[in-house]
mmCIF file of C-alpha atoms and ligand atoms in Angstrom:
data_model
loop_
_atom_site.group_PDB
_atom_site.id
_atom_site.type_symbol
_atom_site.label_atom_id
_atom_site.label_comp_id
_atom_site.label_asym_id
_atom_site.label_seq_id
_atom_site.Cartn_x
_atom_site.Cartn_y
_atom_site.Cartn_z
ATOM 1 C CA MET L 298 30.320 -15.793 31.182
ATOM 2 C CA ASN L 299 26.963 -16.676 29.618
ATOM 3 C CA PHE L 300 27.713 -15.628 26.044
ATOM 4 C CA ASN L 301 26.526 -17.449 22.965
ATOM 5 C CA SER L 302 27.035 -15.702 19.624
ATOM 6 C CA THR L 303 24.401 -17.902 17.941
ATOM 7 C CA ASP L 304 21.617 -16.778 20.284
ATOM 8 C CA ILE L 305 20.988 -13.918 17.906
ATOM 9 C CA HIS L 306 17.727 -12.659 19.434
ATOM 10 C CA SER L 307 19.406 -11.725 22.724
ATOM 11 C CA PHE L 308 21.551 -9.027 21.032
ATOM 12 C CA ARG L 309 20.507 -5.382 20.704
ATOM 13 C CA ASP L 310 21.793 -1.896 19.844
ATOM 14 C CA ILE L 311 24.352 -0.565 17.402
ATOM 15 C CA TRP L 312 27.825 -0.015 18.819
ATOM 16 C CA VAL L 313 30.796 1.932 17.519
ATOM 17 C CA PHE L 314 34.304 1.360 18.860
ATOM 18 C CA CYS L 315 35.662 4.910 19.238
ATOM 19 C CA GLU L 316 39.386 5.164 18.851
ATOM 20 C CA GLN L 317 41.434 7.823 20.623
ATOM 21 C CA ARG L 318 45.106 8.601 20.349
ATOM 22 C CA ASP L 319 46.844 10.798 22.930
ATOM 23 C CA GLY L 320 43.412 11.458 24.436
ATOM 24 C CA LYS L 321 42.036 12.826 21.138
ATOM 25 C CA LEU L 322 39.142 11.289 19.249
ATOM 26 C CA MET L 323 39.748 10.385 15.609
ATOM 27 C CA ASN L 324 37.771 11.757 12.674
ATOM 28 C CA THR L 325 36.772 8.168 11.847
ATOM 29 C CA ASP L 326 34.860 8.038 15.161
ATOM 30 C CA PHE L 327 32.637 10.929 14.097
ATOM 31 C CA GLU L 328 32.076 9.388 10.653
ATOM 32 C CA LEU L 329 31.097 6.033 12.169
ATOM 33 C CA ILE L 330 28.895 7.552 14.864
ATOM 34 C CA SER L 331 27.104 9.586 12.155
ATOM 35 C CA GLU L 332 26.580 6.454 10.034
ATOM 36 C CA GLY L 333 25.674 4.399 13.117
ATOM 37 C CA ARG L 334 22.949 6.966 13.929
ATOM 38 C CA LYS L 335 21.282 6.306 10.564
ATOM 39 C CA LEU L 336 21.461 2.532 11.081
ATOM 40 C CA ALA L 337 20.103 2.793 14.639
ATOM 41 C CA ASP L 338 17.183 4.933 13.423
ATOM 42 C CA GLU L 339 16.394 2.410 10.659
ATOM 43 C CA ARG L 340 16.620 -0.469 13.116
ATOM 44 C CA GLY L 341 14.808 1.382 15.900
ATOM 45 C CA SER L 342 17.636 0.757 18.353
ATOM 46 C CA LYS L 343 20.085 2.752 20.452
ATOM 47 C CA LEU L 344 23.479 3.972 19.273
ATOM 48 C CA VAL L 345 26.269 3.381 21.755
ATOM 49 C CA GLY L 346 29.910 4.451 21.513
ATOM 50 C CA ILE L 347 32.535 2.472 23.387
ATOM 51 C CA LEU L 348 35.658 4.395 24.313
ATOM 52 C CA LEU L 349 38.796 2.835 25.807
ATOM 53 C CA GLY L 350 41.689 4.854 27.209
ATOM 54 C CA TYR L 351 43.041 6.591 30.310
ATOM 55 C CA GLU L 352 41.501 9.808 31.614
ATOM 56 C CA VAL L 353 39.299 10.054 28.538
ATOM 57 C CA LYS L 354 35.920 10.677 30.185
ATOM 58 C CA ASP L 355 35.915 14.357 29.230
ATOM 59 C CA ILE L 356 36.104 13.685 25.492
ATOM 60 C CA ALA L 357 33.225 11.175 25.469
ATOM 61 C CA LYS L 358 30.427 13.790 25.284
ATOM 62 C CA GLU L 359 31.654 14.986 21.888
ATOM 63 C CA LEU L 360 30.505 11.656 20.416
ATOM 64 C CA GLY L 361 26.978 12.505 21.511
ATOM 65 C CA GLY L 362 27.162 15.619 19.342
ATOM 66 C CA TYR L 363 27.335 13.384 16.261
ATOM 67 C CA GLY L 364 24.474 11.116 17.354
ATOM 68 C CA ALA L 365 25.522 8.671 20.115
ATOM 69 C CA ASP L 366 22.767 8.101 22.688
ATOM 70 C CA LYS L 367 25.252 6.709 25.170
ATOM 71 C CA VAL L 368 29.013 6.292 25.512
ATOM 72 C CA ILE L 369 30.525 3.518 27.610
ATOM 73 C CA VAL L 370 33.943 4.597 28.895
ATOM 74 C CA CYS L 371 36.522 2.010 29.970
ATOM 75 C CA ASP L 372 39.205 3.992 31.793
ATOM 76 C CA HIS L 373 42.405 2.334 33.021
ATOM 77 C CA PRO L 374 46.125 3.258 33.036
ATOM 78 C CA GLU L 375 46.892 0.142 30.949
ATOM 79 C CA LEU L 376 44.572 1.470 28.228
ATOM 80 C CA LYS L 377 46.473 4.734 27.794
ATOM 81 C CA PHE L 378 48.317 3.355 24.757
ATOM 82 C CA TYR L 379 46.871 0.780 22.405
ATOM 83 C CA THR L 380 47.965 -2.805 22.951
ATOM 84 C CA THR L 381 46.200 -5.704 21.267
ATOM 85 C CA ASP L 382 46.014 -7.744 24.494
ATOM 86 C CA ALA L 383 44.501 -5.098 26.734
ATOM 87 C CA TYR L 384 42.086 -3.587 24.209
ATOM 88 C CA ALA L 385 40.839 -6.961 22.914
ATOM 89 C CA LYS L 386 40.303 -8.245 26.476
ATOM 90 C CA VAL L 387 38.395 -5.173 27.665
ATOM 91 C CA LEU L 388 36.302 -4.757 24.489
ATOM 92 C CA CYS L 389 35.349 -8.463 24.413
ATOM 93 C CA ASP L 390 34.456 -8.437 28.129
ATOM 94 C CA VAL L 391 32.013 -5.551 27.641
ATOM 95 C CA VAL L 392 30.566 -6.976 24.415
ATOM 96 C CA MET L 393 30.007 -10.389 26.035
ATOM 97 C CA GLU L 394 28.129 -8.789 28.884
ATOM 98 C CA GLU L 395 26.104 -6.175 26.981
ATOM 99 C CA LYS L 396 25.575 -8.101 23.693
ATOM 100 C CA PRO L 397 25.383 -5.435 20.965
ATOM 101 C CA GLU L 398 23.761 -6.505 17.725
ATOM 102 C CA VAL L 399 26.240 -4.586 15.555
ATOM 103 C CA LEU L 400 29.825 -3.546 16.299
ATOM 104 C CA LEU L 401 31.489 -1.082 13.922
ATOM 105 C CA ILE L 402 35.215 -0.345 14.024
ATOM 106 C CA GLY L 403 37.215 2.092 11.861
ATOM 107 C CA ALA L 404 39.549 0.324 9.423
ATOM 108 C CA THR L 405 42.532 2.231 10.821
ATOM 109 C CA ASN L 406 45.780 0.445 11.704
ATOM 110 C CA ILE L 407 44.420 -0.126 15.217
ATOM 111 C CA GLY L 408 40.962 -1.174 14.011
ATOM 112 C CA ARG L 409 42.418 -3.647 11.524
ATOM 113 C CA ASP L 410 44.363 -5.242 14.363
ATOM 114 C CA LEU L 411 41.622 -5.174 16.991
ATOM 115 C CA GLY L 412 38.582 -6.166 14.866
ATOM 116 C CA PRO L 413 39.588 -9.658 13.701
ATOM 117 C CA ARG L 414 41.018 -10.561 17.116
ATOM 118 C CA CYS L 415 37.729 -9.671 18.830
ATOM 119 C CA ALA L 416 35.621 -11.383 16.125
ATOM 120 C CA ALA L 417 37.542 -14.636 16.656
ATOM 121 C CA ARG L 418 37.147 -14.413 20.441
ATOM 122 C CA LEU L 419 33.450 -13.621 20.172
ATOM 123 C CA ARG L 420 33.009 -16.435 17.635
ATOM 124 C CA THR L 421 31.333 -14.231 15.082
ATOM 125 C CA GLY L 422 32.111 -12.996 11.572
ATOM 126 C CA LEU L 423 33.718 -9.742 10.457
ATOM 127 C CA THR L 424 33.559 -7.975 7.104
ATOM 128 C CA ALA L 425 36.702 -5.929 6.643
ATOM 129 C CA ASP L 426 37.159 -2.607 4.881
ATOM 130 C CA CYS L 427 33.490 -1.824 4.188
ATOM 131 C CA THR L 428 32.483 1.143 2.067
ATOM 132 C CA HIS L 429 28.706 0.964 2.574
ATOM 133 C CA LEU L 430 26.409 -0.243 5.367
ATOM 134 C CA ASP L 431 22.693 -0.783 5.440
ATOM 135 C CA ILE L 432 20.062 -2.363 7.652
ATOM 136 C CA ASN L 433 17.009 -3.102 5.648
ATOM 137 C CA THR L 434 14.458 -4.350 8.126
ATOM 138 C CA LYS L 435 11.898 -5.323 5.491
ATOM 139 C CA LYS L 436 9.887 -8.414 6.300
ATOM 140 C CA TYR L 437 10.306 -11.221 3.813
ATOM 141 C CA ILE L 438 9.041 -14.714 3.154
ATOM 142 C CA ASP L 439 11.670 -17.363 3.781
ATOM 143 C CA PHE L 440 11.417 -19.299 0.507
ATOM 144 C CA LEU L 441 14.841 -20.855 0.927
ATOM 145 C CA SER L 442 13.903 -22.985 3.896
ATOM 146 C CA THR L 443 10.676 -24.216 2.307
ATOM 147 C CA SER L 444 10.358 -27.157 -0.100
ATOM 148 C CA SER L 445 10.650 -26.636 -3.846
ATOM 149 C CA THR L 446 6.895 -27.097 -4.306
ATOM 150 C CA LEU L 447 5.089 -24.020 -3.071
ATOM 151 C CA ASP L 448 3.314 -25.102 0.111
ATOM 152 C CA VAL L 449 2.103 -21.907 1.735
ATOM 153 C CA ALA L 450 1.028 -23.679 4.925
ATOM 154 C CA SER L 451 4.575 -24.890 5.636
ATOM 155 C CA MET L 452 6.210 -21.533 4.933
ATOM 156 C CA SER L 453 7.767 -19.638 7.768
ATOM 157 C CA PHE L 454 6.750 -16.041 7.125
ATOM 158 C CA PRO L 455 7.037 -13.202 7.474
ATOM 159 C CA MET L 456 10.658 -13.167 8.711
ATOM 160 C CA GLU L 457 12.311 -9.963 9.810
ATOM 161 C CA ASP L 458 15.624 -9.449 8.082
ATOM 162 C CA THR L 459 17.684 -7.525 10.618
ATOM 163 C CA ASN L 460 21.046 -8.427 9.161
ATOM 164 C CA LEU L 461 23.551 -5.666 8.643
ATOM 165 C CA LYS L 462 24.349 -5.491 4.926
ATOM 166 C CA MET L 463 28.071 -4.850 4.694
ATOM 167 C CA THR L 464 29.352 -3.829 1.276
ATOM 168 C CA ARG L 465 32.994 -3.856 0.214
ATOM 169 C CA PRO L 466 34.934 -4.077 -3.055
ATOM 170 C CA ALA L 467 35.764 -7.630 -4.132
ATOM 171 C CA PHE L 468 37.757 -9.302 -6.913
ATOM 172 C CA GLY L 469 40.231 -6.455 -7.176
ATOM 173 C CA GLY L 470 37.466 -3.854 -7.079
ATOM 174 C CA HIS L 471 35.647 -5.230 -10.135
ATOM 175 C CA LEU L 472 32.470 -5.818 -8.158
ATOM 176 C CA MET L 473 30.931 -4.703 -4.892
ATOM 177 C CA ALA L 474 30.048 -7.624 -2.605
ATOM 178 C CA THR L 475 27.281 -7.253 -0.013
ATOM 179 C CA ILE L 476 27.930 -9.594 2.894
ATOM 180 C CA ILE L 477 25.662 -10.613 5.780
ATOM 181 C CA CYS L 478 26.375 -12.492 8.991
ATOM 182 C CA PRO L 479 22.987 -14.194 9.511
ATOM 183 C CA ARG L 480 23.770 -16.807 12.173
ATOM 184 C CA PHE L 481 26.068 -14.970 14.572
ATOM 185 C CA ARG L 482 26.059 -11.759 16.587
ATOM 186 C CA PRO L 483 27.407 -9.172 16.859
ATOM 187 C CA CYS L 484 27.602 -8.364 13.139
ATOM 188 C CA MET L 485 31.107 -6.913 12.970
ATOM 189 C CA SER L 486 32.530 -4.630 10.363
ATOM 190 C CA THR L 487 35.615 -2.491 9.905
ATOM 191 C CA VAL L 488 34.816 0.614 7.855
ATOM 192 C CA ARG L 489 37.190 2.599 5.662
ATOM 193 C CA PRO L 490 38.114 6.020 7.028
ATOM 194 C CA GLY L 491 36.864 8.903 4.905
ATOM 195 C CA VAL L 492 33.981 7.021 3.287
ATOM 196 C CA MET L 493 31.064 7.781 5.627
ATOM 197 C CA LYS L 494 29.894 11.383 5.851
ATOM 198 C CA LYS L 495 30.248 13.167 9.187
ATOM 199 C CA ALA L 496 26.981 14.664 10.505
ATOM 200 C CA GLN L 497 26.651 18.242 11.731
ATOM 201 C CA PHE L 498 27.802 18.532 15.372
ATOM 202 C CA SER L 499 25.003 19.407 17.814
ATOM 203 C CA GLN L 500 25.893 20.768 21.268
ATOM 204 C CA GLU L 501 22.374 19.993 22.446
ATOM 205 C CA LYS L 502 22.781 16.308 21.544
ATOM 206 C CA ALA L 503 26.261 16.263 23.109
ATOM 207 C CA ASP L 504 24.808 17.552 26.384
ATOM 208 C CA ALA L 505 22.039 14.935 26.278
ATOM 209 C CA CYS L 506 24.437 12.025 25.701
ATOM 210 C CA GLN L 507 24.637 9.573 28.606
ATOM 211 C CA ILE L 508 28.167 8.691 29.801
ATOM 212 C CA VAL L 509 28.604 5.382 31.604
ATOM 213 C CA MET L 510 31.896 4.620 33.357
ATOM 214 C CA ARG L 511 32.683 0.933 33.278
ATOM 215 C CA HIS L 512 34.807 -1.023 35.733
ATOM 216 C CA VAL L 513 37.840 -2.479 33.915
ATOM 217 C CA GLU L 514 39.411 -5.734 34.980
ATOM 218 C CA LEU L 515 42.960 -6.172 33.739
ATOM 219 C CA SER L 516 45.547 -8.334 35.452
ATOM 220 C CA PRO L 517 49.273 -8.667 34.605
ATOM 221 C CA GLU L 518 48.509 -12.107 33.093
ATOM 222 C CA ASP L 519 46.226 -10.446 30.538
ATOM 223 C CA LEU L 520 49.069 -8.301 29.197
ATOM 224 C CA LYS L 521 51.722 -9.981 27.120
ATOM 225 C CA THR L 522 53.109 -6.746 25.678
ATOM 226 C CA LYS L 523 54.275 -3.529 27.303
ATOM 227 C CA VAL L 524 54.571 -0.155 25.577
ATOM 228 C CA ILE L 525 57.914 1.348 26.571
ATOM 229 C CA ASN L 526 58.063 4.242 24.158
ATOM 230 C CA ILE L 527 56.117 5.559 21.177
ATOM 231 C CA ALA L 528 58.416 7.006 18.523
ATOM 232 C CA LYS L 529 56.498 9.225 16.137
ATOM 233 C CA GLU L 530 57.615 9.272 12.523
ATOM 234 C CA ALA L 531 59.720 12.392 12.004
ATOM 235 C CA LYS L 532 58.073 13.027 8.642
ATOM 236 C CA LYS L 533 54.610 14.575 8.727
ATOM 237 C CA MET L 534 52.089 12.310 6.993
ATOM 238 C CA VAL L 535 50.081 13.904 4.215
ATOM 239 C CA ASP L 536 46.433 14.494 5.169
ATOM 240 C CA LEU L 537 44.682 13.411 1.981
ATOM 241 C CA ILE L 538 41.371 12.633 3.687
ATOM 242 C CA GLY L 539 40.989 16.105 5.190
ATOM 243 C CA ALA L 540 42.268 18.004 2.109
ATOM 244 C CA ASP L 541 40.014 20.290 0.052
ATOM 245 C CA ILE L 542 42.306 20.257 -2.986
ATOM 246 C CA ILE L 543 44.222 17.195 -4.198
ATOM 247 C CA VAL L 544 46.439 17.069 -7.269
ATOM 248 C CA SER L 545 47.364 13.463 -8.014
ATOM 249 C CA VAL L 546 49.989 12.171 -10.394
ATOM 250 C CA GLY L 547 50.097 8.879 -12.273
ATOM 251 C CA ARG L 548 52.555 6.925 -14.387
ATOM 252 C CA GLY L 549 52.126 9.674 -16.979
ATOM 253 C CA ILE L 550 54.904 11.628 -15.215
ATOM 254 C CA SER L 551 57.436 8.840 -15.961
ATOM 255 C CA LYS L 552 59.507 10.801 -18.502
ATOM 256 C CA ASP L 553 60.416 13.357 -15.770
ATOM 257 C CA VAL L 554 59.298 12.119 -12.355
ATOM 258 C CA ASP L 555 60.733 14.964 -10.242
ATOM 259 C CA GLY L 556 59.503 17.569 -12.726
ATOM 260 C CA GLY L 557 56.007 16.000 -12.738
ATOM 261 C CA ILE L 558 55.746 15.973 -8.936
ATOM 262 C CA LEU L 559 56.995 19.575 -8.777
ATOM 263 C CA LEU L 560 54.340 20.616 -11.289
ATOM 264 C CA ALA L 561 51.661 18.887 -9.191
ATOM 265 C CA GLN L 562 52.910 20.704 -6.063
ATOM 266 C CA LYS L 563 52.862 24.049 -7.872
ATOM 267 C CA LEU L 564 49.350 23.406 -9.182
ATOM 268 C CA ALA L 565 48.182 22.396 -5.685
ATOM 269 C CA GLU L 566 49.682 25.617 -4.285
ATOM 270 C CA ALA L 567 48.120 27.714 -7.045
ATOM 271 C CA PHE L 568 44.655 26.349 -6.182
ATOM 272 C CA GLY L 569 45.479 27.132 -2.540
ATOM 273 C CA ASP L 570 46.711 24.846 0.211
ATOM 274 C CA GLY L 571 46.362 21.664 -1.860
ATOM 275 C CA VAL L 572 48.211 18.378 -1.356
ATOM 276 C CA VAL L 573 49.764 15.893 -3.775
ATOM 277 C CA GLY L 574 48.368 12.378 -4.176
ATOM 278 C CA GLY L 575 49.337 9.533 -6.443
ATOM 279 C CA SER L 576 48.099 6.420 -8.196
ATOM 280 C CA ARG L 577 49.341 3.040 -7.046
ATOM 281 C CA ALA L 578 51.690 2.901 -10.045
ATOM 282 C CA VAL L 579 53.448 5.971 -8.613
ATOM 283 C CA ILE L 580 53.651 4.541 -5.093
ATOM 284 C CA ASP L 581 54.826 1.106 -6.332
ATOM 285 C CA SER L 582 57.550 2.820 -8.359
ATOM 286 C CA GLY L 583 58.746 4.587 -5.176
ATOM 287 C CA TRP L 584 58.105 8.058 -6.632
ATOM 288 C CA LEU L 585 55.873 9.063 -3.679
ATOM 289 C CA PRO L 586 55.512 7.533 -0.182
ATOM 290 C CA ALA L 587 52.599 5.133 0.502
ATOM 291 C CA ASP L 588 50.546 7.678 2.502
ATOM 292 C CA HIS L 589 49.967 9.585 -0.782
ATOM 293 C CA GLN L 590 48.123 6.732 -2.496
ATOM 294 C CA VAL L 591 44.526 7.321 -3.571
ATOM 295 C CA GLY L 592 42.283 4.377 -4.385
ATOM 296 C CA GLN L 593 40.939 1.075 -3.260
ATOM 297 C CA THR L 594 44.096 0.071 -1.426
ATOM 298 C CA GLY L 595 45.013 3.665 -0.618
ATOM 299 C CA LYS L 596 42.857 6.491 0.741
ATOM 300 C CA THR L 597 39.243 7.263 -0.132
ATOM 301 C CA VAL L 598 38.970 11.004 -0.643
ATOM 302 C CA HIS L 599 36.221 13.470 -1.474
ATOM 303 C CA PRO L 600 37.890 16.886 -1.783
ATOM 304 C CA LYS L 601 36.295 19.967 -3.323
ATOM 305 C CA VAL L 602 38.708 19.679 -6.287
ATOM 306 C CA TYR L 603 40.554 16.537 -7.449
ATOM 307 C CA VAL L 604 43.021 16.861 -10.323
ATOM 308 C CA ALA L 605 44.294 13.671 -11.995
ATOM 309 C CA LEU L 606 47.495 14.168 -13.998
ATOM 310 C CA GLY L 607 48.620 11.289 -16.224
ATOM 311 C CA ILE L 608 46.336 8.792 -14.485
ATOM 312 C CA SER L 609 44.489 6.299 -16.714
ATOM 313 C CA GLY L 610 41.487 5.913 -14.370
ATOM 314 C CA ALA L 611 41.578 2.233 -13.446
ATOM 315 C CA ILE L 612 38.539 1.106 -11.435
ATOM 316 C CA GLN L 613 40.706 0.746 -8.301
ATOM 317 C CA HIS L 614 41.843 4.379 -8.591
ATOM 318 C CA LYS L 615 38.324 5.679 -9.274
ATOM 319 C CA ALA L 616 37.058 3.810 -6.177
ATOM 320 C CA GLY L 617 39.031 6.257 -4.066
ATOM 321 C CA MET L 618 38.247 9.583 -5.782
ATOM 322 C CA GLN L 619 35.059 9.437 -7.861
ATOM 323 C CA ASP L 620 32.976 11.112 -5.133
ATOM 324 C CA SER L 621 35.104 14.279 -5.262
ATOM 325 C CA GLU L 622 33.017 17.424 -5.765
ATOM 326 C CA LEU L 623 34.871 18.506 -8.928
ATOM 327 C CA ILE L 624 37.214 16.322 -10.993
ATOM 328 C CA ILE L 625 39.681 17.673 -13.530
ATOM 329 C CA ALA L 626 41.684 15.166 -15.602
ATOM 330 C CA VAL L 627 44.687 15.731 -17.843
ATOM 331 C CA ASN L 628 45.691 12.797 -20.039
ATOM 332 C CA LYS L 629 47.303 12.600 -23.461
ATOM 333 C CA ASP L 630 45.025 9.678 -24.378
ATOM 334 C CA GLU L 631 41.573 11.089 -25.058
ATOM 335 C CA THR L 632 39.993 7.612 -24.574
ATOM 336 C CA ALA L 633 41.434 7.204 -21.039
ATOM 337 C CA PRO L 634 38.711 5.982 -18.609
ATOM 338 C CA ILE L 635 39.505 8.822 -16.171
ATOM 339 C CA PHE L 636 37.570 11.137 -18.516
ATOM 340 C CA ASP L 637 34.375 9.121 -17.791
ATOM 341 C CA CYS L 638 34.188 10.503 -14.259
ATOM 342 C CA ALA L 639 35.804 13.907 -14.935
ATOM 343 C CA ASP L 640 33.821 17.162 -14.893
ATOM 344 C CA TYR L 641 36.566 18.807 -16.964
ATOM 345 C CA GLY L 642 38.840 16.753 -19.204
ATOM 346 C CA ILE L 643 41.934 18.097 -20.970
ATOM 347 C CA ALA L 644 43.429 15.828 -23.622
ATOM 348 C CA GLY L 645 47.096 16.746 -23.819
ATOM 349 C CA ASP L 646 50.614 16.380 -22.460
ATOM 350 C CA LEU L 647 50.560 17.229 -18.748
ATOM 351 C CA PHE L 648 54.018 18.812 -18.971
ATOM 352 C CA LYS L 649 52.596 21.364 -21.424
ATOM 353 C CA VAL L 650 49.085 21.714 -19.963
ATOM 354 C CA VAL L 651 49.877 22.126 -16.233
ATOM 355 C CA PRO L 652 52.143 25.221 -16.561
ATOM 356 C CA ILE L 653 49.340 26.881 -18.555
ATOM 357 C CA MET L 654 46.815 25.942 -15.824
ATOM 358 C CA ILE L 655 49.080 27.376 -13.101
ATOM 359 C CA GLU L 656 49.477 30.661 -14.994
ATOM 360 C CA ALA L 657 45.738 30.869 -15.666
ATOM 361 C CA ILE L 658 44.882 30.324 -11.974
ATOM 362 C CA LYS L 659 47.435 32.943 -10.901
ATOM 363 C CA GLU L 660 46.002 35.435 -13.393
ATOM 364 C CA THR L 661 42.426 34.953 -12.167
ATOM 365 C CA LYS L 662 43.633 35.489 -8.596
ATOM 366 C CA ASN L 663 45.418 38.764 -9.439
HETATM 367 P P1 LIG X 897 48.680 3.835 -16.063
HETATM 368 O O1 LIG X 897 47.481 2.968 -16.070
HETATM 369 O O2 LIG X 897 49.917 3.279 -16.698
HETATM 370 O O3 LIG X 897 48.266 5.184 -16.785
HETATM 371 C C1 LIG X 897 49.151 6.212 -17.122
HETATM 372 C C2 LIG X 897 48.360 7.238 -17.896
HETATM 373 O O4 LIG X 897 49.182 8.356 -18.141
HETATM 374 C C3 LIG X 897 47.880 6.743 -19.259
HETATM 375 O O5 LIG X 897 46.465 6.914 -19.345
HETATM 376 C C4 LIG X 897 48.597 7.645 -20.268
HETATM 377 O O6 LIG X 897 47.792 7.947 -21.386
HETATM 378 C C5 LIG X 897 48.883 8.854 -19.439
HETATM 379 N N1 LIG X 897 50.051 9.632 -19.867
HETATM 380 C C6 LIG X 897 51.287 9.168 -20.175
HETATM 381 N N2 LIG X 897 52.099 10.225 -20.435
HETATM 382 C C7 LIG X 897 51.370 11.367 -20.292
HETATM 383 C C8 LIG X 897 51.642 12.738 -20.410
HETATM 384 N N3 LIG X 897 52.869 13.165 -20.710
HETATM 385 N N4 LIG X 897 50.655 13.614 -20.192
HETATM 386 C C9 LIG X 897 49.391 13.203 -19.872
HETATM 387 N N5 LIG X 897 49.079 11.891 -19.739
HETATM 388 C C10 LIG X 897 50.057 10.981 -19.920
HETATM 389 N N6 LIG X 897 45.566 1.882 -8.326
HETATM 390 C C11 LIG X 897 45.434 3.042 -7.665
HETATM 391 O O7 LIG X 897 45.682 4.129 -8.210
HETATM 392 N N7 LIG X 897 45.040 3.054 -6.342
HETATM 393 C C12 LIG X 897 44.743 1.924 -5.678
HETATM 394 O O8 LIG X 897 44.415 1.988 -4.488
HETATM 395 C C13 LIG X 897 44.849 0.681 -6.364
HETATM 396 N N8 LIG X 897 44.531 -0.485 -5.746
HETATM 397 C C14 LIG X 897 44.576 -1.633 -6.467
HETATM 398 C C15 LIG X 897 44.147 -2.833 -5.866
HETATM 399 C C16 LIG X 897 44.167 -3.992 -6.582
HETATM 400 C C17 LIG X 897 43.679 -5.247 -5.900
HETATM 401 C C18 LIG X 897 44.627 -4.007 -7.913
HETATM 402 C C19 LIG X 897 44.627 -5.271 -8.712
HETATM 403 C C20 LIG X 897 45.070 -2.853 -8.511
HETATM 404 C C21 LIG X 897 45.044 -1.652 -7.808
HETATM 405 N N9 LIG X 897 45.464 -0.455 -8.376
HETATM 406 C C22 LIG X 897 45.297 0.709 -7.706
HETATM 407 C C23 LIG X 897 46.177 -0.424 -9.676
HETATM 408 C C24 LIG X 897 45.300 -0.017 -10.856
HETATM 409 O O9 LIG X 897 44.673 -1.150 -11.386
HETATM 410 C C25 LIG X 897 46.152 0.627 -11.958
HETATM 411 O O10 LIG X 897 47.160 -0.270 -12.335
HETATM 412 C C26 LIG X 897 46.796 1.952 -11.556
HETATM 413 O O11 LIG X 897 45.822 2.815 -11.011
HETATM 414 C C27 LIG X 897 47.407 2.592 -12.784
HETATM 415 O O12 LIG X 897 48.055 3.777 -12.407
HETATM 416 P P2 LIG X 897 48.239 4.967 -13.458
HETATM 417 O O13 LIG X 897 46.903 5.405 -13.930
HETATM 418 O O14 LIG X 897 49.135 5.965 -12.821
HETATM 419 O O15 LIG X 897 49.096 4.260 -14.613
#
């Protein structure tokens, strides 16, 4: 196939890999399509979703409702369940033929597996776990490639900077690095679930979205793995990303771990249908399972109310919760950094403060 990732001017359009499980689209798809719409408008290009699966044509239109101009559907029985071999082969085949300028993938378990594999095959770069994307198409003068003495005649200008600016935390979250992929296309990025805001669904846009069915070529030699059975975890995972109320606990519960978690559960219930999260210290200590972790290496959340109990407010924790609508922090150290981003701060022992909060909430409800 005639594909050269360095021939950057032959690539166009913004693409989003849309993940489905059991024939259902993921929330991350809608977030990425919504963000992709903004990028496509800035760039003046089309937004295309690419959906792989089996008998998934009917769900494709929904992506149009969040901003996709077109959805390419690759439908094949071997794509019913995710396998690295089949998905990487099919996605790379389509990308090599259609040449998108940008390819966004959700940083889910599947996306983290699929993205790097495809980037290596396509001989391009990938920025993993992005929290911000931008295409600034400003024209600029290319000073770097000119000599140190300013010779206007020899300058190549103006240049159009069409690089996708991919921002992610670096050095343990102490700084945000903005990365570009200037010499290769597509610009590939995996994006953290829960970070990009979902647009309002529009039925009109969904109806207008073009659906293109794509012929899939998969032979037995392409498939080195076979899915025999999918065993779902018996335990229900906590839905931190979709929760409106989160009460998180930190190492501050160490003197009575079970009592601290119970208090957090009761407070979450008192607020109404809340869930319990935790800092990494809590997860590393085995006090809560990993799916409860909030922060840079956990989940990024923006609930209506986030309560931090006995959490110091390390930068890596704040990275996952500072965009919450309302933050309440309880910490016995009044200089704890969590108070810097809190709307309401209570300096005190959480074991004394939380029962009072629960009673107060119950009273206001009665
Ligand atoms: P501590 O920092 O030990 O704070 C405990 C707090 O509890 C203190 O402020 C103390 O004053 C208070 N306290 C103690 N007793 C009471 C009491 N009775 N009542 C009220 N307050 C009390 N952390 C995350 O949370 N999420 C992440 O995703 C994450 N990712 C990371 C990634 C990297 C690469 C690195 C290097 C670190 C990461 N961390 C993450 C760890 C982070 O740096 C902190 O170590 C961690 O957040 C600290 O957790 P904590 O606030 O529960 O504990």
